[in-house]
Coordinates of C-alpha atoms and ligand atoms in Angstrom, one line a residue:
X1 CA -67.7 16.0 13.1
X2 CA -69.4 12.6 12.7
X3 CA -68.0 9.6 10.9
X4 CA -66.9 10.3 7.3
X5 CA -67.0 8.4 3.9
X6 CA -64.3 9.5 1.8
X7 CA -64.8 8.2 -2.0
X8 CA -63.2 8.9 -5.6
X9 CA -65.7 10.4 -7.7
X10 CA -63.6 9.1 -11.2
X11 CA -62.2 6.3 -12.1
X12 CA -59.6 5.9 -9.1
X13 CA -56.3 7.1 -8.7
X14 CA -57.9 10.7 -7.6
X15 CA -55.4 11.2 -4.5
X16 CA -57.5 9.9 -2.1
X17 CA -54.3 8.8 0.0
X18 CA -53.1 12.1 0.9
X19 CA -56.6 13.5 1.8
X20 CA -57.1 10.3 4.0
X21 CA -53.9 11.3 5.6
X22 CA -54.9 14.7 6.2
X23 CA -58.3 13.7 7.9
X24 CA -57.3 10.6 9.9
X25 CA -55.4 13.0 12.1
X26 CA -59.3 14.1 13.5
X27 CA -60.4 10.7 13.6
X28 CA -59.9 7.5 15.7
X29 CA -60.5 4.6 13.7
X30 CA -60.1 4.4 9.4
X31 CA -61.8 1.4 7.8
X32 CA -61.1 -0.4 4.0
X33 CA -64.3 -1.7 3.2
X34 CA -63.7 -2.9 -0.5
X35 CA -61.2 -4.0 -3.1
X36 CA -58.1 -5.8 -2.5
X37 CA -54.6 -5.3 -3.4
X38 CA -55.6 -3.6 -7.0
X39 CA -55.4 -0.3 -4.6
X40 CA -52.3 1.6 -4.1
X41 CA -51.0 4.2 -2.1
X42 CA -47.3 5.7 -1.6
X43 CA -46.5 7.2 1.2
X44 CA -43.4 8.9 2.3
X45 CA -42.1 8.3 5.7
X46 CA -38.8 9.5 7.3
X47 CA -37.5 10.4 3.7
X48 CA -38.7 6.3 2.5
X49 CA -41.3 5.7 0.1
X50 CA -43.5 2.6 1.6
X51 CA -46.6 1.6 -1.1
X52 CA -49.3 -0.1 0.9
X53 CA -51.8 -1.6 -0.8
X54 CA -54.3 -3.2 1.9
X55 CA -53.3 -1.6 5.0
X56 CA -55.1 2.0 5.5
X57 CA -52.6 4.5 5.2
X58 CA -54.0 5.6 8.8
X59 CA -51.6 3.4 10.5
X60 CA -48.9 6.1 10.1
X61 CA -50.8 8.1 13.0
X62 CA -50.2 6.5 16.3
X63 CA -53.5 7.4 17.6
X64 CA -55.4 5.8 14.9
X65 CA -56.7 1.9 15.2
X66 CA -56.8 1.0 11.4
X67 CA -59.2 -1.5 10.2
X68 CA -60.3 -4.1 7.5
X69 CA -63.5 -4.4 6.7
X70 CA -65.2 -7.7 5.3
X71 CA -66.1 -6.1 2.0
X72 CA -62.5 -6.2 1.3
X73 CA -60.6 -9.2 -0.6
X74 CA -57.3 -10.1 0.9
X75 CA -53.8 -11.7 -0.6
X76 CA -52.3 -12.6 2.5
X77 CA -49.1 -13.2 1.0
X78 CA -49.7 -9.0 0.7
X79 CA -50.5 -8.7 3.9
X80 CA -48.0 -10.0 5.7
X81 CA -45.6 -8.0 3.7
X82 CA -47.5 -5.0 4.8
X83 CA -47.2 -6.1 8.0
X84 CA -43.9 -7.0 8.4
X85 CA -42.5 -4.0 7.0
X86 CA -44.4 -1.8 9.0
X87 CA -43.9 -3.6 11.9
X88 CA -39.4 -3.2 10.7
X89 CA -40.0 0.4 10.4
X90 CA -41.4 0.7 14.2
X91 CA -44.5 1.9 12.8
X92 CA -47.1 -1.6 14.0
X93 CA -45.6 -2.5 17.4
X94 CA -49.3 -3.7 18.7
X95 CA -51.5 -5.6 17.4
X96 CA -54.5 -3.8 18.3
X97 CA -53.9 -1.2 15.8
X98 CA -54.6 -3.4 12.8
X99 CA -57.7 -5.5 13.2
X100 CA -59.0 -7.8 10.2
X101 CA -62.4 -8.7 9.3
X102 CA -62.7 -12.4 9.7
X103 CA -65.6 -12.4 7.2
X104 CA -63.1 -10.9 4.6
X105 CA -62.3 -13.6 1.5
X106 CA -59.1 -15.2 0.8
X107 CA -57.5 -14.5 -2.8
X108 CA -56.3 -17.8 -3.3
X109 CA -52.5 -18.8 -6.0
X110 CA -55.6 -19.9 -8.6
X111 CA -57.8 -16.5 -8.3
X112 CA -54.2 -15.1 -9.6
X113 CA -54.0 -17.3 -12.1
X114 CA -57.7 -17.1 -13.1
X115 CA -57.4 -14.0 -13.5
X116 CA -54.5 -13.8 -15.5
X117 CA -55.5 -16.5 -18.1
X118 CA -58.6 -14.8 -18.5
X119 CA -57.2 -11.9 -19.9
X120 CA -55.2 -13.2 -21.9
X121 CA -57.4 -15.0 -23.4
X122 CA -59.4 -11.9 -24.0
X123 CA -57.1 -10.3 -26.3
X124 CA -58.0 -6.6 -27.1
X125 CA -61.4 -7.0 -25.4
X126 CA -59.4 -7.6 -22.0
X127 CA -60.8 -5.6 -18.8
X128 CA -57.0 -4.8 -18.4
X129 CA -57.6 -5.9 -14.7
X130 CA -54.5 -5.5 -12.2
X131 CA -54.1 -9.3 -12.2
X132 CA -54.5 -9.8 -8.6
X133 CA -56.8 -12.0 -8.4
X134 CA -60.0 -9.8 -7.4
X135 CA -62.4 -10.5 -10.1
X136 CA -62.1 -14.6 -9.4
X137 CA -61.8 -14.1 -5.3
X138 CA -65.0 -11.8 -5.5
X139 CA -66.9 -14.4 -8.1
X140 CA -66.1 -17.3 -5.4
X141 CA -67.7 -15.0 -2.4
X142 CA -70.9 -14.5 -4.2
X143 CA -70.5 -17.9 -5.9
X144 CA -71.0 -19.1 -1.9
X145 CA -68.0 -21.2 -2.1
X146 CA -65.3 -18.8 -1.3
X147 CA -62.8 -19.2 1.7
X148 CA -63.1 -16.4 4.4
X149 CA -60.2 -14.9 6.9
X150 CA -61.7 -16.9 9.8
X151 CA -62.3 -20.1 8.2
X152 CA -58.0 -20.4 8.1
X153 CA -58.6 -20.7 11.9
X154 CA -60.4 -24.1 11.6
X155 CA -57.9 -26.9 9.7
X156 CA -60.0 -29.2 9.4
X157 CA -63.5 -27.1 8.6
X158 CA -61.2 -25.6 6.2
X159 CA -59.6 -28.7 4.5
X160 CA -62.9 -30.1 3.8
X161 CA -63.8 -26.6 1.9
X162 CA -60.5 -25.7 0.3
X163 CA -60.4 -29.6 -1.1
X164 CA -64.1 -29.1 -2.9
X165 CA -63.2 -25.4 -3.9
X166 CA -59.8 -26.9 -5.4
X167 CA -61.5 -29.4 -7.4
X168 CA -63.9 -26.9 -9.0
X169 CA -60.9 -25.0 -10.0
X170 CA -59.4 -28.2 -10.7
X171 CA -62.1 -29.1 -13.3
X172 CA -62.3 -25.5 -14.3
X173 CA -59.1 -24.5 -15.3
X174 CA -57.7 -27.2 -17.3
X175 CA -60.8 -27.5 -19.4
X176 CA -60.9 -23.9 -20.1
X177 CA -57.3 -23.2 -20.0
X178 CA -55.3 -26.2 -20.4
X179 CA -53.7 -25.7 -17.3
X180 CA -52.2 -27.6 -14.9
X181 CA -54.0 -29.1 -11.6
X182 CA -53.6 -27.4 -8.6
X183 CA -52.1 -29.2 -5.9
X184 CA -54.6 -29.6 -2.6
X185 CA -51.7 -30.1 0.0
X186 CA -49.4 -27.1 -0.8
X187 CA -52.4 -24.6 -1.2
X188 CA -53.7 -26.1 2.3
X189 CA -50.3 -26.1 4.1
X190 CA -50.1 -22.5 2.6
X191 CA -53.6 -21.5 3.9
X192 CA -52.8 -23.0 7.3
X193 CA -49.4 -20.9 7.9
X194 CA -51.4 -17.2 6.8
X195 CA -53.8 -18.1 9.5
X196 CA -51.5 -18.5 11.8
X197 CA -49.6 -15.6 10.9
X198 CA -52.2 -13.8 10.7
X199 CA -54.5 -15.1 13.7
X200 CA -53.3 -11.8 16.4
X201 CA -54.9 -10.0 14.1
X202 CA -58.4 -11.4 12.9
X203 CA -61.8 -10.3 14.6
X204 CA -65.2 -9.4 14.1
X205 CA -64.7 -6.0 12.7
X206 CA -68.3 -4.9 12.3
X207 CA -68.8 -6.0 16.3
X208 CA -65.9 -3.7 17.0
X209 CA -66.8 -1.0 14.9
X210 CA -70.4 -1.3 16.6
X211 CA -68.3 -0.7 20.5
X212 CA -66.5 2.1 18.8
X213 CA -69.2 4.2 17.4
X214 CA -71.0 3.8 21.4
X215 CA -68.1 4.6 22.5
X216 CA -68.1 8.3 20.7
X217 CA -65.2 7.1 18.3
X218 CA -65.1 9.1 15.1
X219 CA -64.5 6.8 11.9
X220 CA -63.3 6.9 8.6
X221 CA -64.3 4.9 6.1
X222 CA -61.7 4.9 3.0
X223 CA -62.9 3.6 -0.3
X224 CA -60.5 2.0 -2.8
X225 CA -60.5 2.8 -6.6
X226 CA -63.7 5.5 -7.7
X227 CA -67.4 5.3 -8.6
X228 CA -66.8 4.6 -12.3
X229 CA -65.1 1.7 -11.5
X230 CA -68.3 0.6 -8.9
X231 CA -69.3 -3.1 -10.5
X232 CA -72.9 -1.5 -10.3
X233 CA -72.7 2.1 -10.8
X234 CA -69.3 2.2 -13.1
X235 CA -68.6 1.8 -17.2
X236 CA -70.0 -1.9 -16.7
X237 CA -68.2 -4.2 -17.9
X238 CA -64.7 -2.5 -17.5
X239 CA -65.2 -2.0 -14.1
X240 CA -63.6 -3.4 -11.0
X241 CA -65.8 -6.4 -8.9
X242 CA -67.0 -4.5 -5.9
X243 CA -69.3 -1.6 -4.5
X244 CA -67.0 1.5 -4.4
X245 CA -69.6 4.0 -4.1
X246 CA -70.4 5.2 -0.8
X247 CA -73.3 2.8 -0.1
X248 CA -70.2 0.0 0.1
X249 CA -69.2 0.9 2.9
X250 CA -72.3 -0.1 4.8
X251 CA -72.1 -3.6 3.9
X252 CA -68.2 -3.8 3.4
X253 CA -68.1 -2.7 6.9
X254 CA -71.1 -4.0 8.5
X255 CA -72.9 -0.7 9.6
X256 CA -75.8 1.1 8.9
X257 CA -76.5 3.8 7.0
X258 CA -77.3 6.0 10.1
X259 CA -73.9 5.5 11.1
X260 CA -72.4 7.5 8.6
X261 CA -72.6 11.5 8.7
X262 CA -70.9 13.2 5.6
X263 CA -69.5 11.4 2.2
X264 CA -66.7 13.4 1.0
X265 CA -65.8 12.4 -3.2
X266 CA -62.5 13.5 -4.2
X267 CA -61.9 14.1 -7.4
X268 CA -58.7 15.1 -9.7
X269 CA -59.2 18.4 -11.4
X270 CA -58.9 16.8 -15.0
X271 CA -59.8 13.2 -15.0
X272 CA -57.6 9.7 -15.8
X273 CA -58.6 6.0 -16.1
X274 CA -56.1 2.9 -15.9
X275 CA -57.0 0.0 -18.0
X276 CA -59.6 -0.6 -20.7
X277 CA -63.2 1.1 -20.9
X278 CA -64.9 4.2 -22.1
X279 CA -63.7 7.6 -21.7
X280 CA -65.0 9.8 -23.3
X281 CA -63.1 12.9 -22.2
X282 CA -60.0 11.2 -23.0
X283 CA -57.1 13.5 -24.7
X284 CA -54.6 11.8 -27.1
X285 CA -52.6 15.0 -28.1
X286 CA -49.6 16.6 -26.1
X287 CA -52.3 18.3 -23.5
X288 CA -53.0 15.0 -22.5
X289 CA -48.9 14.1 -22.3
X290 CA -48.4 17.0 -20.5
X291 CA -50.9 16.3 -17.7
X292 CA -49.4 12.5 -17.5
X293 CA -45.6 13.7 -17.2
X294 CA -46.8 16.6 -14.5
X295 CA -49.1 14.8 -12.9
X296 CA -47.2 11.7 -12.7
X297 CA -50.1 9.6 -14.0
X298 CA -48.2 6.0 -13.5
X299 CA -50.0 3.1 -11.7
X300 CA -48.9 2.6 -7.9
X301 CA -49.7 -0.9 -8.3
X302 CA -49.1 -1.9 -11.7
X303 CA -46.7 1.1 -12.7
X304 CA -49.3 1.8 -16.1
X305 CA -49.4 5.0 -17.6
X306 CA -52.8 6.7 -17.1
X307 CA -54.7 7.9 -19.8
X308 CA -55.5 11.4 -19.4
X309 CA -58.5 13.5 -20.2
X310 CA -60.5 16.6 -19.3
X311 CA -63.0 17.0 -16.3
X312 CA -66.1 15.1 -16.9
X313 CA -69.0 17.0 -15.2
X314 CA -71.4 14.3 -16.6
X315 CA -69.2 11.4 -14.7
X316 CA -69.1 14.1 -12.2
X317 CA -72.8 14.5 -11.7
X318 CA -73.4 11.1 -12.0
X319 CA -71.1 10.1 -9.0
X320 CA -72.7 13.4 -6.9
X321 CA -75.7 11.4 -7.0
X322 CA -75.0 7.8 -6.5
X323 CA -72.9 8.1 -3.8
X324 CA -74.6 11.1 -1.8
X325 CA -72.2 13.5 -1.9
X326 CA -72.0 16.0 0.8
X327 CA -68.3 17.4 -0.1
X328 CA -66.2 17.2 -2.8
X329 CA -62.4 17.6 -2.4
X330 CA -60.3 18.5 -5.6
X331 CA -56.6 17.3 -6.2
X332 CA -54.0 18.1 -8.1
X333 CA -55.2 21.4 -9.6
X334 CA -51.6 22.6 -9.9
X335 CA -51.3 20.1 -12.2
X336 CA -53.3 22.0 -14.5
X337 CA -51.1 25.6 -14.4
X338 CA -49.5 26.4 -17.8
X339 CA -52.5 25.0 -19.9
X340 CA -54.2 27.2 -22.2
X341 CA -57.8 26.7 -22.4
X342 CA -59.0 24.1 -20.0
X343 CA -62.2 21.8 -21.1
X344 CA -64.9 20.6 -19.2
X345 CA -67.4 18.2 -20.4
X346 CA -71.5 19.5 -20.2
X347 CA -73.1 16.7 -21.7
X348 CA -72.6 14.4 -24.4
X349 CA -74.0 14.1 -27.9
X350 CA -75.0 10.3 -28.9
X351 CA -77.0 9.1 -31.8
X352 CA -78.0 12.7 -32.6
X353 CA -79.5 12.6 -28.7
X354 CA -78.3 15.1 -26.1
X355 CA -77.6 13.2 -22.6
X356 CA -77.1 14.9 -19.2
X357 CA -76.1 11.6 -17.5
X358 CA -74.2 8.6 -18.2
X359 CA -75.9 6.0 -20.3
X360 CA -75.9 2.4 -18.5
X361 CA -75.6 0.7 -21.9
X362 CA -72.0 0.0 -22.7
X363 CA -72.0 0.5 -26.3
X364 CA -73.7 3.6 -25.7
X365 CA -71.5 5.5 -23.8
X366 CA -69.0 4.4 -26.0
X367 CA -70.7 5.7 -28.8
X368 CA -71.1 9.3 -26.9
X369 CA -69.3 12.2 -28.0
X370 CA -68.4 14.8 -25.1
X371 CA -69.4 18.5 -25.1
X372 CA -67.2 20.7 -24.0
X373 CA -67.0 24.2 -22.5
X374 CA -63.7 26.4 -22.2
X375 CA -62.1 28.2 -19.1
X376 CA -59.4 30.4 -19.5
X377 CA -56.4 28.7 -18.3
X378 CA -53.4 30.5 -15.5
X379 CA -50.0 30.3 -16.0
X380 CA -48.5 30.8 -12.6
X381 CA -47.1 28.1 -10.6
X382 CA -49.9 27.3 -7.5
X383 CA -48.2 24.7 -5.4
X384 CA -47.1 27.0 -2.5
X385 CA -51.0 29.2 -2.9
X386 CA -52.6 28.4 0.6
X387 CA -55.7 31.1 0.6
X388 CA -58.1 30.1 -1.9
X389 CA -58.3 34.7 -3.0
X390 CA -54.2 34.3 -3.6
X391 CA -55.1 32.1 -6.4
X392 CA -54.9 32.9 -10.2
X393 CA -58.7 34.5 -10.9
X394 CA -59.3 32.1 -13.9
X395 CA -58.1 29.4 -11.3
X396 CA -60.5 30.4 -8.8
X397 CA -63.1 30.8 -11.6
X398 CA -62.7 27.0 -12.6
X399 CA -62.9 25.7 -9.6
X400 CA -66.3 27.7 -8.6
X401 CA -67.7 26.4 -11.9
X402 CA -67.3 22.9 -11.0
X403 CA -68.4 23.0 -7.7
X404 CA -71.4 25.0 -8.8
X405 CA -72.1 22.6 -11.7
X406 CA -72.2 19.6 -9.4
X407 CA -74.1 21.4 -6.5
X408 CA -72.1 19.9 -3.6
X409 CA -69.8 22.5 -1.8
X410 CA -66.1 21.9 -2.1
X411 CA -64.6 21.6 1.1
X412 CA -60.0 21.7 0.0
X413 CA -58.3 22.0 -3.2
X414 CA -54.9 20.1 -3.1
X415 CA -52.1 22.1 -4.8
X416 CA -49.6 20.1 -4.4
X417 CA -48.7 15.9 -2.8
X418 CA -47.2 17.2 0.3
X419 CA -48.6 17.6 3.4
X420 CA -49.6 21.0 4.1
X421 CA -50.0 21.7 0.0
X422 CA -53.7 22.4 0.5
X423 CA -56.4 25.4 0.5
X424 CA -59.1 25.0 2.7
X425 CA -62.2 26.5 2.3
X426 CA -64.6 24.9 4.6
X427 CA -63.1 23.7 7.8
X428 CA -64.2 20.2 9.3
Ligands
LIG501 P1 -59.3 -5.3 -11.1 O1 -59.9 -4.5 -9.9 O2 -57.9 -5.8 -10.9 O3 -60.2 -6.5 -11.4 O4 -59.4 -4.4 -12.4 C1 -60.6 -4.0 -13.0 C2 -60.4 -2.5 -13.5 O5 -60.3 -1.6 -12.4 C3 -59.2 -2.3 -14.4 O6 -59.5 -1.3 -15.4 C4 -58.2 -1.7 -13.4 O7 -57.2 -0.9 -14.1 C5 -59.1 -0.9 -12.6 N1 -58.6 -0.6 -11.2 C6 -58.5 -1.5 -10.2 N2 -58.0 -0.9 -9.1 C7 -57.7 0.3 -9.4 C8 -57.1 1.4 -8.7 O8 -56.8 1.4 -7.5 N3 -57.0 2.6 -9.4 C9 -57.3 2.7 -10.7 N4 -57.9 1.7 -11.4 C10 -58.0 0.5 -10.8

């Protein structure tokens, strides 16, 4: 098996943790390679829950050398939380295992609090962002006056690029937000501690990945929310500020498009969203509860309830094609047992117009009305199913509609968010 992109095919949150997990045991190396702290995943260990948000959840296998791409926006306050409690729980003795991008940005105190103002200030048309400062951090990096990882290294390369970033903010924020200056020497005393703390582990990822792959090392490369959040390819502008779809992690990582081998989208079997933005499969009625109270749609990060809606084959086709699909994955299908009729979306209707794909114009796709087929639902409880004929006909029946739909085979269904709750049916 050669190296693997693993990407959510929704708008994030489709379990992409657990199937991470489940892989990085046949890999050597698993890579972030965009987004920031907005991710989340939980992950049980030894009977305690631990939510990482930046570190790949790869680091749990002891084999595994986890890395941080430069596509990927970094809180270090985050970080060395991450760090340190791994490191308390015995599980990141060495150094070696966690290697950081040194080309990777900086979220500064005032990305936060950009961020946050903004919002606010936004009222009901608000992105309904995570607030961690990814938008502003992001804006700075292709703004060319961002701060990288590596440039903490330097004190007094940094001091004179912190000072001029500061007083851009510093004009900035006050005039647009009445806010209060930001203080240069606690921001730069700050700045100079995270690289310190964090100097055993900063390096020139995409030169290491580069001495992996010659070395025959397979890698992983785990992407963070899902393509309809992709700042290019998503439900622009309620979107999140980087490439998510499989074409990210090339330049989040710093490899070529030859390195990579299959790209594996996961998605949920009915679809949710977090935050603001069209969605257009959206269910408001108690279907809708019910799949948010048994599939436990709350935020890891922020702890927001999801908003819940059916499958979308159109978002579905849509992400098939933009990120290159070669597998899809589908979670949390149990989740669906005890439903009546389940709905898919074919198409949608907008302005009297039939659409097959998702129009790019915002006000469009909020204006489109979904088309639905039916499936009969199952009632029976799936979560301990592992052969794919055990499973409730109508179940089986679903799932072959999807994948033929979308054209891409589908490699596991997860029944359940333990380890071992799975049906394969294609081996890796
Ligand atoms: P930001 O990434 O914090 O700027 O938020 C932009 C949009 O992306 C908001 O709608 C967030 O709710 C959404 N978002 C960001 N990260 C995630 C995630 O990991 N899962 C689901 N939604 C996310």
């Amino acid at each position: 098996m050669g190296n693997i992109v693993i990407v959510g095919a929704q708008w994030g949150d489709e379990g992409k943790g657990k199937i991470v997990d489940l892989l990085t045991e046949k890999v050597d190396c698993v890579v972030r390679f965009q987004g920031g702290n907005n991710a989340g995943h939980t992950l049980v260990v030894d009977g305690q829950k631990t939510v990482l948000h930046l570190v790949p959840s790869g680091i749990l296998h002891a084999h595994v050398t986890c890395l941080i791409g430069n596509g990927v926006v970094l809180d270090p306050e985050v970080l060395l939380q991450e760090i340190e409690l791994l490191a308390h729980r015995g599980l990141l003795t060495n150094a070696s295992r966690l290697r950081i991008s040194d080309a990777a940005h900086v979220i500064m105190p005032f990305h936060k609090q950009l961020d946050r103002l903004r919002e606010e200030k936004m009222g009901a048309g608000k992105i309904g962002t995570t607030g961690r400062g990814i938008g502003p951090c992001y804006e700075d990096k292709i703004g060319r006056r961002g701060i990288r990882l590596g440039e903490l290294l330097y004190p007094d390369d940094l001091k004179e690029k912190l000072q001029g970033l500061i007083n851009y903010y510093n004009e900035l924020l006050p005039a647009l937000y009445k806010s209060e200056k930001i203080d240069f020497a606690t921001v730069y005393d700050q700045a100079l501690s995270w690289g310190e703390r964090l100097k055993p582990y900063i390096e020139n990822t995409s030169v290491l990945i580069g001495k992996l792959m010659k070395q025959n090392k397979m890698l992983l490369f785990e992407g963070a929310q899902g393509t309809s959040l992709d700042i290019d390819h998503g439900t622009f502008p309620f979107v999140t500020s980087s490439n998510t779809v499989a074409g990210g992690a090339c330049s989040g990582a710093g490899v070529g498009p030859t390195a990579i081998e299959s790209v594996l989208g996961i998605t949920k079997a009915y679809a949710t969203r977090v935050g603001s933005g069209p969605f257009p499969s959206e269910l408001f009625d108690e279907v809708g509860q019910g799949l948010q109270v048994r599939g436990k749609e709350f935020g890891a990060t922020t702890g927001r309830p999801r908003r819940c809606g059916w499958l979308d084959l159109v978002a579905l086709r849509h992400a098939t094609r933009v990120n290159g699909l070669t597998g899809l994955i589908m979670t949390k299908i149990d989740v669906l047992s005890g439903v009546d009729t389940i709905k898919l979306v074919t198409h949608y209707e907008c302005d009297g117009e039939r659409l097959e794909d998702m129009p790019t114009h915002p006000k469009l796709l909020e204006r489109c009305k979904p088309v639905f087929e039916e499936i009969e639902g199952w009632k029976n409880d799936i979560t301990s199913v592992r052969k794919f004929a055990d499973l409730p006909t109508s179940c089986q029946a679903y799932v072959r509609h999807v994948e033929k739909s979308i054209g891409v085979p589908l490699m596991l269904l997860s029944v359940g968010p333990e380890r071992g709750q799975d049906i394969w049916l294609q081996k890796f």
